Every structure is written in C-alpha cells, then in structure tokens.
Short mmCIF file of C-alpha atoms in Angstrom, two decimals:
data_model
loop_
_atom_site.label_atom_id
_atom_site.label_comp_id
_atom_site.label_asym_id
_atom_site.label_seq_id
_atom_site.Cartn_x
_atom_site.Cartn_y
_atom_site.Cartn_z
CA UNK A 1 23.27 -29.31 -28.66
CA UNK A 2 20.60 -26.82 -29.16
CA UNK A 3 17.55 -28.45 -27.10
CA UNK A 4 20.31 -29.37 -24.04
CA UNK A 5 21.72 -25.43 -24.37
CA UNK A 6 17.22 -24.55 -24.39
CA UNK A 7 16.20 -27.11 -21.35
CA UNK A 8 19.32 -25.65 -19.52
CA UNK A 9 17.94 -22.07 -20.10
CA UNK A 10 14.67 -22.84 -19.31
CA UNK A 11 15.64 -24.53 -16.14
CA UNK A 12 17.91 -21.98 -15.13
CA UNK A 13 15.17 -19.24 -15.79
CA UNK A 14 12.81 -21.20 -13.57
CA UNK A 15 15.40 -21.35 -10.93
CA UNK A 16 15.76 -17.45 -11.03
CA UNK A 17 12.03 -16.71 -11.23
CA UNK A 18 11.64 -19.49 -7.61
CA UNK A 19 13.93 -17.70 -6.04
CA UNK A 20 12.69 -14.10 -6.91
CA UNK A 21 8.81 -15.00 -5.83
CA UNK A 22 10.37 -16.26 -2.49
CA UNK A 23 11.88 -12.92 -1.91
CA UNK A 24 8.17 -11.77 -2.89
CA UNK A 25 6.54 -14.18 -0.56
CA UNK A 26 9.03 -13.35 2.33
CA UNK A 27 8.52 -9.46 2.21
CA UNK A 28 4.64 -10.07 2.18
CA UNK A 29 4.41 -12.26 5.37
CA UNK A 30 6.65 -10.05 7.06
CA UNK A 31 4.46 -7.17 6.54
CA UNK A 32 1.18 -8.86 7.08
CA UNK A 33 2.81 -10.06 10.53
CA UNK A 34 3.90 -6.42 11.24
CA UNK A 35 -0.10 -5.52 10.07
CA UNK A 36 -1.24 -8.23 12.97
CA UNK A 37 0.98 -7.15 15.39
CA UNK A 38 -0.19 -3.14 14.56
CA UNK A 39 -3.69 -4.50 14.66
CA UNK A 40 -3.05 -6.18 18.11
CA UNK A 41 -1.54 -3.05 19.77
CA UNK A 42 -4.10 -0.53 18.83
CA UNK A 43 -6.97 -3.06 20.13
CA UNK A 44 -5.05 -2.71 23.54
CA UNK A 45 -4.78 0.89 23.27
CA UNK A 46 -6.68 2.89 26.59
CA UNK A 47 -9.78 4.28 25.88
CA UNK A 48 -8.65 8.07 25.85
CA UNK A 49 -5.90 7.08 23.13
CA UNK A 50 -8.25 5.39 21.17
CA UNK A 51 -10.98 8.19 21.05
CA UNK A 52 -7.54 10.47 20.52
CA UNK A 53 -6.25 8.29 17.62
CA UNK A 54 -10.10 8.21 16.02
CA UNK A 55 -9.81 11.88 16.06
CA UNK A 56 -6.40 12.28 14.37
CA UNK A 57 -7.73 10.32 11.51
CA UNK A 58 -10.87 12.19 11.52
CA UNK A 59 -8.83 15.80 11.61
CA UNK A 60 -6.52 14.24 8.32
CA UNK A 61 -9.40 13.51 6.59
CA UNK A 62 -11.43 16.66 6.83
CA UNK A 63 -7.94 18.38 5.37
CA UNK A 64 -8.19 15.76 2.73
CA UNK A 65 -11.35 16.95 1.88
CA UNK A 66 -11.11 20.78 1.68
CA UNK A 67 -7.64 20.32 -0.46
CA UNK A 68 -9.78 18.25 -3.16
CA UNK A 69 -13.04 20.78 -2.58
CA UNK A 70 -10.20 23.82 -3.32
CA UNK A 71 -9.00 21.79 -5.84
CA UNK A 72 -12.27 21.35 -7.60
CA UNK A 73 -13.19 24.92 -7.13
CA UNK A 74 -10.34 25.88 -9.00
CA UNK A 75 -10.99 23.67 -11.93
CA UNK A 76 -14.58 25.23 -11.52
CA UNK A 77 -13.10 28.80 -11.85
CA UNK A 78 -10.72 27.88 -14.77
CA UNK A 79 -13.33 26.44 -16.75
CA UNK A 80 -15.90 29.16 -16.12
CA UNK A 81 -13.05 31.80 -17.58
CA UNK A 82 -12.84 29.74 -20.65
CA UNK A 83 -16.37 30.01 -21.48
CA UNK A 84 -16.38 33.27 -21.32
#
C-alpha cells in the first residue's frame, strides 16, 4: 500500500505543478504579445509624437537622476558630520 499511496502522490503532484507552469506559460505569451503589439504601435507613431514621446522619457530620466544625485549628497553630508 505504501509505494501505490507514493506513485499516486507523486503523480498527483506532477499533475498540479503541469497545470500551474501552464498558467505561467499563458500569462507570459500574453504579455509578450501585448509587448509586440506596444512595439508595433509606437513604430507607427507620427514623427512629432515620436520626438514628443523621446522627450518624455528623456524629462523622467533627468528627475531620476537629480533624486539619486540629492540622494547621494545627503549620504555625503551625513557621513561628513560623523567624522567630525
């Protein structure tokens, strides 16, 4: 009885594990489709919306930047008053 009750366990495990990497599989096409699809609308974006899109990205990651520089200046100041 023991090795039918572990081979039914195992095979029931398996079963479980199948059906939770399909899930797993099924999200990740879906999102790489919605990825292509994204990918295909910005190529056919006008000119002007492109150059304006470029720019949003470039404005976000200048604000990026001066958060971590303020950031870093901080830890600058906090270990300078320590030293002291």
């Amino acid at each position: 009885m023991g090795i039918k009750n572990f081979f039914k366990k195992a095979f029931s495990d398996m079963k479980a594990s199948t059906k939770a990497q399909h899930e797993v599989d099924k999200a990740n096409f879906a999102a790489t489709k919605a990825e292509g699809r994204a990918t295909w609308e910005e190529a056919k974006m006008s000119p002007a919306a492109r150059q304006e899109k470029m720019q949003e990205e470039r404005d976000a990651q200048i604000e990026a930047a001066n958060t971590r520089r303020a950031e870093a200046e901080a830890r600058i100041d906090a270990a300078g008053s320590r030293q002291k």
